[in-house]
PDB file of C-alpha atoms in Angstrom:
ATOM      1  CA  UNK A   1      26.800  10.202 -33.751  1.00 57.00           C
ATOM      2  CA  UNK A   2      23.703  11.582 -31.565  1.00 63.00           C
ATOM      3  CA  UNK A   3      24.758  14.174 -28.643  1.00 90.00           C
ATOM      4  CA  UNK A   4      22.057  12.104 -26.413  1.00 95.00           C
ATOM      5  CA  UNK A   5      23.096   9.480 -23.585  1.00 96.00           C
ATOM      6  CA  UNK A   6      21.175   7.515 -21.220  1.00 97.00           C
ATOM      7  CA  UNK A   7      22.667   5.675 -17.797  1.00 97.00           C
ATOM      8  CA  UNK A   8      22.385   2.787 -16.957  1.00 97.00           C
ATOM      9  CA  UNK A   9      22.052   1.060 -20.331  1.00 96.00           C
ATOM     10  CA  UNK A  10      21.319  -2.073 -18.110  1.00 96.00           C
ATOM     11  CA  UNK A  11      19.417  -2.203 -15.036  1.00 97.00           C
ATOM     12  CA  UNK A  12      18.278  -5.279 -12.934  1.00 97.00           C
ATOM     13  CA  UNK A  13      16.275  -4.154  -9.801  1.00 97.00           C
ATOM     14  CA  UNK A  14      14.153  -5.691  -6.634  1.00 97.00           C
ATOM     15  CA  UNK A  15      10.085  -4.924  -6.804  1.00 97.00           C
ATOM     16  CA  UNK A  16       9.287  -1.961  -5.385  1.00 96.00           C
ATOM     17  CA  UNK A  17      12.330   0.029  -5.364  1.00 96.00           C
ATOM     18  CA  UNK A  18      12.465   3.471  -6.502  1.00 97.00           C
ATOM     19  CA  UNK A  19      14.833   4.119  -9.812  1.00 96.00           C
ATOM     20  CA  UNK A  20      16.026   7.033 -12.018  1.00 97.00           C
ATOM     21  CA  UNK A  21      16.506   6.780 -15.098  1.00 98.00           C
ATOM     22  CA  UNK A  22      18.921   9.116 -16.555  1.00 98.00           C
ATOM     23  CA  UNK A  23      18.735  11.289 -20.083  1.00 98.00           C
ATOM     24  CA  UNK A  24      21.154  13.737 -21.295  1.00 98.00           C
ATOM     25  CA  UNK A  25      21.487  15.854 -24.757  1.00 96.00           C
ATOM     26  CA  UNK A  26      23.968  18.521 -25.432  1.00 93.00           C
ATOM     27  CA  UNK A  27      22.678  19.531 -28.848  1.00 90.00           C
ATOM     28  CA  UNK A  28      20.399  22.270 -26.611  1.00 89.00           C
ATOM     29  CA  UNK A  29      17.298  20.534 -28.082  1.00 90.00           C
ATOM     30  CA  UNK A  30      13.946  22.056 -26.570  1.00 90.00           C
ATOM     31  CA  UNK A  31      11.935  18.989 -27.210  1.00 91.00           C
ATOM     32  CA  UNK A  32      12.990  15.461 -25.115  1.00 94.00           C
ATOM     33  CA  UNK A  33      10.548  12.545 -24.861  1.00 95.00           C
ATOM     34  CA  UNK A  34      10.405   9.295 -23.389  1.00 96.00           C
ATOM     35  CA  UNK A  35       9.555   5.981 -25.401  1.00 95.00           C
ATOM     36  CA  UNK A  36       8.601   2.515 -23.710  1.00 96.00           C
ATOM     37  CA  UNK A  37       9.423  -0.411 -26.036  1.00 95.00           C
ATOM     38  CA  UNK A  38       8.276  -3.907 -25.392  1.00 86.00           C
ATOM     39  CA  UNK A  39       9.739  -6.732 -27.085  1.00 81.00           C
ATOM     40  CA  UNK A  40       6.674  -6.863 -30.339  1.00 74.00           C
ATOM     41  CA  UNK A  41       8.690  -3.657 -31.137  1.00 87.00           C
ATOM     42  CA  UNK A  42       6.134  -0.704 -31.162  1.00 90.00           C
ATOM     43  CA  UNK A  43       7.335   2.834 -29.672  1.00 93.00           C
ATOM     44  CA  UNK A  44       5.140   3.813 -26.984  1.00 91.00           C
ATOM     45  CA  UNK A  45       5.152   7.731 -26.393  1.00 91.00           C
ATOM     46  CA  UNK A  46       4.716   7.661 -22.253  1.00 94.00           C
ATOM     47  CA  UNK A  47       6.263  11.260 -21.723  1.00 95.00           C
ATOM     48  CA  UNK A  48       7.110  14.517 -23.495  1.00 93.00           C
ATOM     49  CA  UNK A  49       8.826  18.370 -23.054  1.00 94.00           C
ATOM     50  CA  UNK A  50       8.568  20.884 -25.134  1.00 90.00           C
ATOM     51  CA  UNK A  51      11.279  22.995 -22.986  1.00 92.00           C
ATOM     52  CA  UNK A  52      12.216  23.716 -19.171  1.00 95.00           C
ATOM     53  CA  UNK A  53       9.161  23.498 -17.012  1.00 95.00           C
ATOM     54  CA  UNK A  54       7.539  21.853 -19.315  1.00 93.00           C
ATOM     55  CA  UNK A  55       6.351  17.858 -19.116  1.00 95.00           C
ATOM     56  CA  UNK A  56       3.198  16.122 -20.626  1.00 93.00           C
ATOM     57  CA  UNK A  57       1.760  12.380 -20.576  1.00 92.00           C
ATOM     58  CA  UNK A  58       2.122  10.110 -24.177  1.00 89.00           C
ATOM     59  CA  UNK A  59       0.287   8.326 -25.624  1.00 83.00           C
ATOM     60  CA  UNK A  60       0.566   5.400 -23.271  1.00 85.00           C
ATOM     61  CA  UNK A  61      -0.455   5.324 -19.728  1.00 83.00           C
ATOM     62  CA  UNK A  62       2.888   5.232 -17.369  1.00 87.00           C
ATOM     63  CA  UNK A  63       2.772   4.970 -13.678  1.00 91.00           C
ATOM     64  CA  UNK A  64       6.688   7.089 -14.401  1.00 94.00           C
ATOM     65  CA  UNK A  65       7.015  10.755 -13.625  1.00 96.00           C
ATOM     66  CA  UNK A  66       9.459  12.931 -15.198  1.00 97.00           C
ATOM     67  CA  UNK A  67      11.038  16.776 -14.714  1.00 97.00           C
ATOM     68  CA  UNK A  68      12.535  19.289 -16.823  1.00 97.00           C
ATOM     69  CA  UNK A  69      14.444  21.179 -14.698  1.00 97.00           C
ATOM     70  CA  UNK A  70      17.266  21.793 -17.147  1.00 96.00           C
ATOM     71  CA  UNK A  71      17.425  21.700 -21.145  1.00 95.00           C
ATOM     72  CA  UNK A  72      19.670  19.294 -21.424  1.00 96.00           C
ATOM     73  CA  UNK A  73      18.262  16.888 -18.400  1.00 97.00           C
ATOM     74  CA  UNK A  74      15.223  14.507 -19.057  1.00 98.00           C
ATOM     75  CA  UNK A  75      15.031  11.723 -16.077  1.00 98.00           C
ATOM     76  CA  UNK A  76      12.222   9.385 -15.962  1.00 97.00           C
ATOM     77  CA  UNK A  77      11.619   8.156 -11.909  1.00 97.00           C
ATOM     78  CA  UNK A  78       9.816   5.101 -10.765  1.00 95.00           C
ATOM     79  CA  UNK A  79       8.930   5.317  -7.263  1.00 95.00           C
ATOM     80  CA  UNK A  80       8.088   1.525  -6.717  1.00 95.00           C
ATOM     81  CA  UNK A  81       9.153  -0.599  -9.630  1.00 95.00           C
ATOM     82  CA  UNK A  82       6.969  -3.397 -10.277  1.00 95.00           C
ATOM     83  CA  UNK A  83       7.568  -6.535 -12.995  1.00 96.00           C
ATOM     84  CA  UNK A  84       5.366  -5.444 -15.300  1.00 94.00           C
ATOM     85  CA  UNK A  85       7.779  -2.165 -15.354  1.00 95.00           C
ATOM     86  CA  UNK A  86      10.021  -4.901 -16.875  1.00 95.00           C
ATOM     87  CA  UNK A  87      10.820  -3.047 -20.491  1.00 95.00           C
ATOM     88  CA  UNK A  88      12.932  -1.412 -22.710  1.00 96.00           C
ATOM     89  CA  UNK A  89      13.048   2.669 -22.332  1.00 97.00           C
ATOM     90  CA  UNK A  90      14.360   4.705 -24.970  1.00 97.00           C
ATOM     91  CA  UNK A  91      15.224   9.063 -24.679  1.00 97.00           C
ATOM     92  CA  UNK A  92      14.769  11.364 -28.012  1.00 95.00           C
ATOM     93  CA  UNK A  93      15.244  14.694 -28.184  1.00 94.00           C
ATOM     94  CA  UNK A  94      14.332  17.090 -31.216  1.00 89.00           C
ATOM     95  CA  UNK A  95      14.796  20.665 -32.446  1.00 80.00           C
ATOM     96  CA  UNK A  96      15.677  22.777 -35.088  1.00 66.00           C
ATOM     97  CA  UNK A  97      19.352  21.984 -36.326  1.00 58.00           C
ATOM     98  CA  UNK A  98      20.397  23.895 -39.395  1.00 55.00           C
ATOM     99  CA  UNK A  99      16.560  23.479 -40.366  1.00 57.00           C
ATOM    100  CA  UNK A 100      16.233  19.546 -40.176  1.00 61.00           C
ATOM    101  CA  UNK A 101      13.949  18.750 -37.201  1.00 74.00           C
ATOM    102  CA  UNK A 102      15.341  15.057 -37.166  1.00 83.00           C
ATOM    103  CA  UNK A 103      15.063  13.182 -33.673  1.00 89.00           C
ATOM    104  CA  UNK A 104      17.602  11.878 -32.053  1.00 93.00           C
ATOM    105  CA  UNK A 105      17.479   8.067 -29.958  1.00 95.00           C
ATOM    106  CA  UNK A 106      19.672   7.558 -26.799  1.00 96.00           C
ATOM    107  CA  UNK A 107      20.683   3.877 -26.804  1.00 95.00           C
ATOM    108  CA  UNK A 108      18.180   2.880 -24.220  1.00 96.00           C
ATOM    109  CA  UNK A 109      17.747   1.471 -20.909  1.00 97.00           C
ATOM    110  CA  UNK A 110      17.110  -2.291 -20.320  1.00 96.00           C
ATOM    111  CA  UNK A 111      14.986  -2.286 -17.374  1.00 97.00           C
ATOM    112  CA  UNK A 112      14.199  -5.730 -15.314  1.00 96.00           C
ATOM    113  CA  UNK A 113      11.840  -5.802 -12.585  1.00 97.00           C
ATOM    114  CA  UNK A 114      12.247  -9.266 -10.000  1.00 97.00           C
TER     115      UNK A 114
ATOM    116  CA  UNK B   1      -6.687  10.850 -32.182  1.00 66.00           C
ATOM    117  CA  UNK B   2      -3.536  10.686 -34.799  1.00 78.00           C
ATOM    118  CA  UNK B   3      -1.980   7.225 -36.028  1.00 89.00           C
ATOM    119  CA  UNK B   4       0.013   5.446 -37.989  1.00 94.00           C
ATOM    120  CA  UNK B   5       0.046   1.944 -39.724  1.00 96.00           C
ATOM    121  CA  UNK B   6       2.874   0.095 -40.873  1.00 97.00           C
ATOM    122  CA  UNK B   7       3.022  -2.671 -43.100  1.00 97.00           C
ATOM    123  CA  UNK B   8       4.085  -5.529 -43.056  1.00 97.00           C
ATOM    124  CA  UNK B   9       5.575  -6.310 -39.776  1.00 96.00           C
ATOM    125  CA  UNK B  10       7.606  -8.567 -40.422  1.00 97.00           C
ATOM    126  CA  UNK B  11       9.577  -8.908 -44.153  1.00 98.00           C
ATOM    127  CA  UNK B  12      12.201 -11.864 -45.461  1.00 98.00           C
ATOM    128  CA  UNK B  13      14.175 -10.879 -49.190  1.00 98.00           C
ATOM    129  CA  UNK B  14      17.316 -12.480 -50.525  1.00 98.00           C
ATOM    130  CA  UNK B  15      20.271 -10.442 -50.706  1.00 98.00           C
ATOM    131  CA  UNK B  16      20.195  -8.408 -53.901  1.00 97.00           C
ATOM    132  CA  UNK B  17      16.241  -8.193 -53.520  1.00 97.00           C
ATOM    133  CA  UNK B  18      14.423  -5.121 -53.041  1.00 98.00           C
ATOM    134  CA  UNK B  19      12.441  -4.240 -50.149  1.00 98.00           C
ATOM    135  CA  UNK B  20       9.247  -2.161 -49.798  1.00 98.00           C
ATOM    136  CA  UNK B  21       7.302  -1.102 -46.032  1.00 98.00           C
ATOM    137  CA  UNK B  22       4.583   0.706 -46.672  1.00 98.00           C
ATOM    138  CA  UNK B  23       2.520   3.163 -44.376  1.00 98.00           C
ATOM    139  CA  UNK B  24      -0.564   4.925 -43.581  1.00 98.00           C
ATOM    140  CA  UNK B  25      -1.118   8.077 -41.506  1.00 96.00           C
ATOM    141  CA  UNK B  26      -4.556   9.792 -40.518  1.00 94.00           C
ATOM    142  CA  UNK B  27      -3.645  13.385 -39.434  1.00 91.00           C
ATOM    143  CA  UNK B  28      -3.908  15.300 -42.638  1.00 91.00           C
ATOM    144  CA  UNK B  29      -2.180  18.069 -41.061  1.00 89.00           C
ATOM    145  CA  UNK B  30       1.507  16.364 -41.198  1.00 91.00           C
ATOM    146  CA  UNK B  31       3.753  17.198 -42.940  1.00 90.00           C
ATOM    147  CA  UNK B  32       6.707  15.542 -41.948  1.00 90.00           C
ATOM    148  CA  UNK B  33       7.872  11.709 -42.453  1.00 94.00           C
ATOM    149  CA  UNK B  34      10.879  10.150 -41.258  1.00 94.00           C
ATOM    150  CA  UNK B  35      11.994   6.933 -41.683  1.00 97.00           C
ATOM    151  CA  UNK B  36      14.318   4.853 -38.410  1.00 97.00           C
ATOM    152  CA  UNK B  37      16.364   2.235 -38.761  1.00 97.00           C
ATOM    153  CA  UNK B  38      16.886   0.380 -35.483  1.00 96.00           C
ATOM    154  CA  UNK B  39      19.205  -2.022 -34.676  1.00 94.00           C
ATOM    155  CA  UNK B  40      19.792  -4.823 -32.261  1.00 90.00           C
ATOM    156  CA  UNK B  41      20.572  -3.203 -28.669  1.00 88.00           C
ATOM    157  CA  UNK B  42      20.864   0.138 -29.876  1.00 91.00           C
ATOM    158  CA  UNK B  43      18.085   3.209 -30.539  1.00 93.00           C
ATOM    159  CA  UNK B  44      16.595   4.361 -33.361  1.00 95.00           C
ATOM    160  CA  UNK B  45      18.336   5.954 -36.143  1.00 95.00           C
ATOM    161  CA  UNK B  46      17.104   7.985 -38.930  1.00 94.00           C
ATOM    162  CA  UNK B  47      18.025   7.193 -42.328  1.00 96.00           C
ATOM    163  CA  UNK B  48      15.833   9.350 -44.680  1.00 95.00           C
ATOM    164  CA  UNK B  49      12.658  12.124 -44.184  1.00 93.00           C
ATOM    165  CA  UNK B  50      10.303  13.515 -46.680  1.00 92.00           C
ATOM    166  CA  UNK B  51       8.143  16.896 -46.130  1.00 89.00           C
ATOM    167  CA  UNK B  52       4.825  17.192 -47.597  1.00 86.00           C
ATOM    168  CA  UNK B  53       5.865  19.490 -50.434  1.00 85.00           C
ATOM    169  CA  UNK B  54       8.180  16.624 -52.296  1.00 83.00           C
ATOM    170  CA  UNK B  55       7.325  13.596 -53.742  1.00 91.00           C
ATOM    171  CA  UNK B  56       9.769  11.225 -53.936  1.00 94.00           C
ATOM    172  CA  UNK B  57      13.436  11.762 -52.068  1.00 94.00           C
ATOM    173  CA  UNK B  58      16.334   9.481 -52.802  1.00 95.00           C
ATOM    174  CA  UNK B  59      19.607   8.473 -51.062  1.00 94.00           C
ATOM    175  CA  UNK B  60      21.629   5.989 -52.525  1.00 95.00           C
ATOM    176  CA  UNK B  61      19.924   2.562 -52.273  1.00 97.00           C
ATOM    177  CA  UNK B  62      16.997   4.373 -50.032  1.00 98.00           C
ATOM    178  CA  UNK B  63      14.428   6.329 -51.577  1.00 97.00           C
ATOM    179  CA  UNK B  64      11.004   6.999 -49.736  1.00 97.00           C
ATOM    180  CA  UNK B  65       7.911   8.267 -51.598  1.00 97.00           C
ATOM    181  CA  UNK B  66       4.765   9.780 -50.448  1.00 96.00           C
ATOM    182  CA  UNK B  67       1.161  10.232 -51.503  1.00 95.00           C
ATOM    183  CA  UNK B  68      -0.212  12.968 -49.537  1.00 93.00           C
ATOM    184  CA  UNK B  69      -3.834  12.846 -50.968  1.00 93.00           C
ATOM    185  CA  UNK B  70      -4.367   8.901 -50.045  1.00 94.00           C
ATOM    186  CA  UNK B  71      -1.619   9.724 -47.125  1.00 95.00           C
ATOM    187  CA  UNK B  72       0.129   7.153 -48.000  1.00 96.00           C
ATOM    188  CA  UNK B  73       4.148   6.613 -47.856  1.00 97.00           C
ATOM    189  CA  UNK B  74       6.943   4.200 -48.911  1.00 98.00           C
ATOM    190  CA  UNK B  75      10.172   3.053 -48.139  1.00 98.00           C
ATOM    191  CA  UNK B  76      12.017   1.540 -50.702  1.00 98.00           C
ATOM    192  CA  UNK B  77      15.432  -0.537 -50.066  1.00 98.00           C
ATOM    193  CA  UNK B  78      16.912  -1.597 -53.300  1.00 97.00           C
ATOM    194  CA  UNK B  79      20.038  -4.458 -53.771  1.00 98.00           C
ATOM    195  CA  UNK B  80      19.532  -5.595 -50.146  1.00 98.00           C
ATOM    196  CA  UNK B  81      22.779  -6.555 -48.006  1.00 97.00           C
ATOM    197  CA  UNK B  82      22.703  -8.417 -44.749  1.00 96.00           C
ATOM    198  CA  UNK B  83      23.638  -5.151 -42.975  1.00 96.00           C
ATOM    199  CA  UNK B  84      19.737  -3.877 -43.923  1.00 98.00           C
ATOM    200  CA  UNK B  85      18.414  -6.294 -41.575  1.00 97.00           C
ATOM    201  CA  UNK B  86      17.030  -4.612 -38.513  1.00 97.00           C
ATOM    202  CA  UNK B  87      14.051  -3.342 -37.150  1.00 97.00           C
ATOM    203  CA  UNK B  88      12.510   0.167 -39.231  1.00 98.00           C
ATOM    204  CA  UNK B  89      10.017   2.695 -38.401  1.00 97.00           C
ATOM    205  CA  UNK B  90       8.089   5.346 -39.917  1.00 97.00           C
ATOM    206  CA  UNK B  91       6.913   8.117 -38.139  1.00 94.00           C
ATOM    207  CA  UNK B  92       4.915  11.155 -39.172  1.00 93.00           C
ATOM    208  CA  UNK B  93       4.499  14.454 -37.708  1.00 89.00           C
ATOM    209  CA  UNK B  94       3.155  17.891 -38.337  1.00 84.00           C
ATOM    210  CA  UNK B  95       7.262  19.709 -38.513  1.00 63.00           C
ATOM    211  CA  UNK B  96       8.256  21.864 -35.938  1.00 52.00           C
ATOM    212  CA  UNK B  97       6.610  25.101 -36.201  1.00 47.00           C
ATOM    213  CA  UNK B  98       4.790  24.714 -32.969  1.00 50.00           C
ATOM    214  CA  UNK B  99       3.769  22.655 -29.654  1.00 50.00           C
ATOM    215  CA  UNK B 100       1.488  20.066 -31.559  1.00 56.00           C
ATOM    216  CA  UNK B 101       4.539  18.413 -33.095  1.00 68.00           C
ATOM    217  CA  UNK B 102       5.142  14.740 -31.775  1.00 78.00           C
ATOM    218  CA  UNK B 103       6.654  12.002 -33.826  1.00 85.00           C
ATOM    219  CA  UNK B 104       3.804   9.372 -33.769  1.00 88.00           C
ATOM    220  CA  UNK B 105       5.811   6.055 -34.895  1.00 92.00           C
ATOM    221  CA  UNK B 106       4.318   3.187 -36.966  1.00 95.00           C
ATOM    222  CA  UNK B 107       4.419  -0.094 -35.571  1.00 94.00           C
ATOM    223  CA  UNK B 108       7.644  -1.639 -36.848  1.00 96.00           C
ATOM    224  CA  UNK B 109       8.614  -3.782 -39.440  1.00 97.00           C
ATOM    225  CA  UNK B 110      11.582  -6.544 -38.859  1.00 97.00           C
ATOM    226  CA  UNK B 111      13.235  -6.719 -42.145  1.00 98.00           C
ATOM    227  CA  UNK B 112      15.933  -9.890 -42.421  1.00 97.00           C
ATOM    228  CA  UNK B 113      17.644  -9.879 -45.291  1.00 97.00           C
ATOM    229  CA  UNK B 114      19.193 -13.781 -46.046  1.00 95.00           C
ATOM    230  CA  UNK B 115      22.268 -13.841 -46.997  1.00 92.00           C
TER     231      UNK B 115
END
């Protein structure tokens, strides 16, 4: 079972409010990234960290912002949620344990923008 | 810039049946390839990896093969159950030496298996 959580797991909120989205790992992983997944399936990278102080965009265009202020804290913030925010997110984190660099997958967020 | 395809997207077998998702990669530099197993509500989980210096790596029903000079690699599910159905993922990436080393993920592939 993966050391990595994410709050809320479900989260049903008004158009232009501001939310957090919350990511925690206690395996001390350096790396943490942030993965938008729309119901066709694909993994979108929208954020990444390669360590404290350390944030950079994906892949995908997001209009999220994210901080690294601690290791083991990754949180994703929208400042005004709009529908098309409407998605699933999902947290990894990654790093050398006992040699295997295998990511690990918080159980996502459910995010629904009205 | 790097990516990976992922084939087919969507794959029905019989219980029993094997199953094959194939994929394609274009950064010549990786040298890392995981395969995810995602089900219904929950995140991605990884069921088998493969560096660039094996072949072919088994794990009970699972074995995943790879083809670095056509960059090319398999996952193979052999005597299907209904409990292989789910959503599955390969990803490749060049290891974790240094900074340049993010899991780019194929597109998906919904495997049901019928019962």
């Amino acid at each position: 079972e993966a050391d990595i959580y994410q709050t809320p797991r479900y989260l049903v909120i008004g158009t232009g409010k501001k939310i957090t989205l919350e990511c925690s790992q206690t395996m001390g992983h350096d790396k943490m990234y942030w993965y938008q997944q729309d119901p066709g399936m694909e993994l979108h990278l929208i954020h990444y960290s390669y360590g404290v102080n350390s944030t950079e965009k994906g892949d995908l265009s997001s209009e999220s912002t994210v901080s690294r202020i601690r290791t083991e804290h990754f949180p994703l913030t929208l400042e005004s949620a709009r529908p098309s925010h409407t998605s699933q997110y999902l947290c990894a984190s990654r790093g050398r344990v006992g040699g295997s660099t295998e990511a690990f997958f918080g159980q996502g967020t459910r995010l629904t923008v009205v | 810039g790097e990516n990976v395809e992922q084939h087919p997207s969507t794959l029905s077998v019989q219980e029993g049946d094997s199953a094959v998702i194939k994929c394609t990669y274009s950064d010549s530099a990786s040298n890392y390839f995981p395969w995810y197993k995602q089900e219904l509500g929950k995140g991605p989980q990884l069921i088998i990896d493969i560096r660039s210096n094996v072949g072919e790596k088994k794990d009970q029903r699972i074995a995943v093969t790879l083809n670095k000079t056509a960059k090319h690699f398999s996952l193979h599910i052999t005597e299907t159950q209904p409990e292989d159905s789910a959503v599955y993922f390969c990803a490749a990436s060049r290891g974790s030496g240094g900074a340049t080393n993010k899991l780019i993920f194929g597109t998906g592939t919904l495997l049901a298996v019928q019962p």
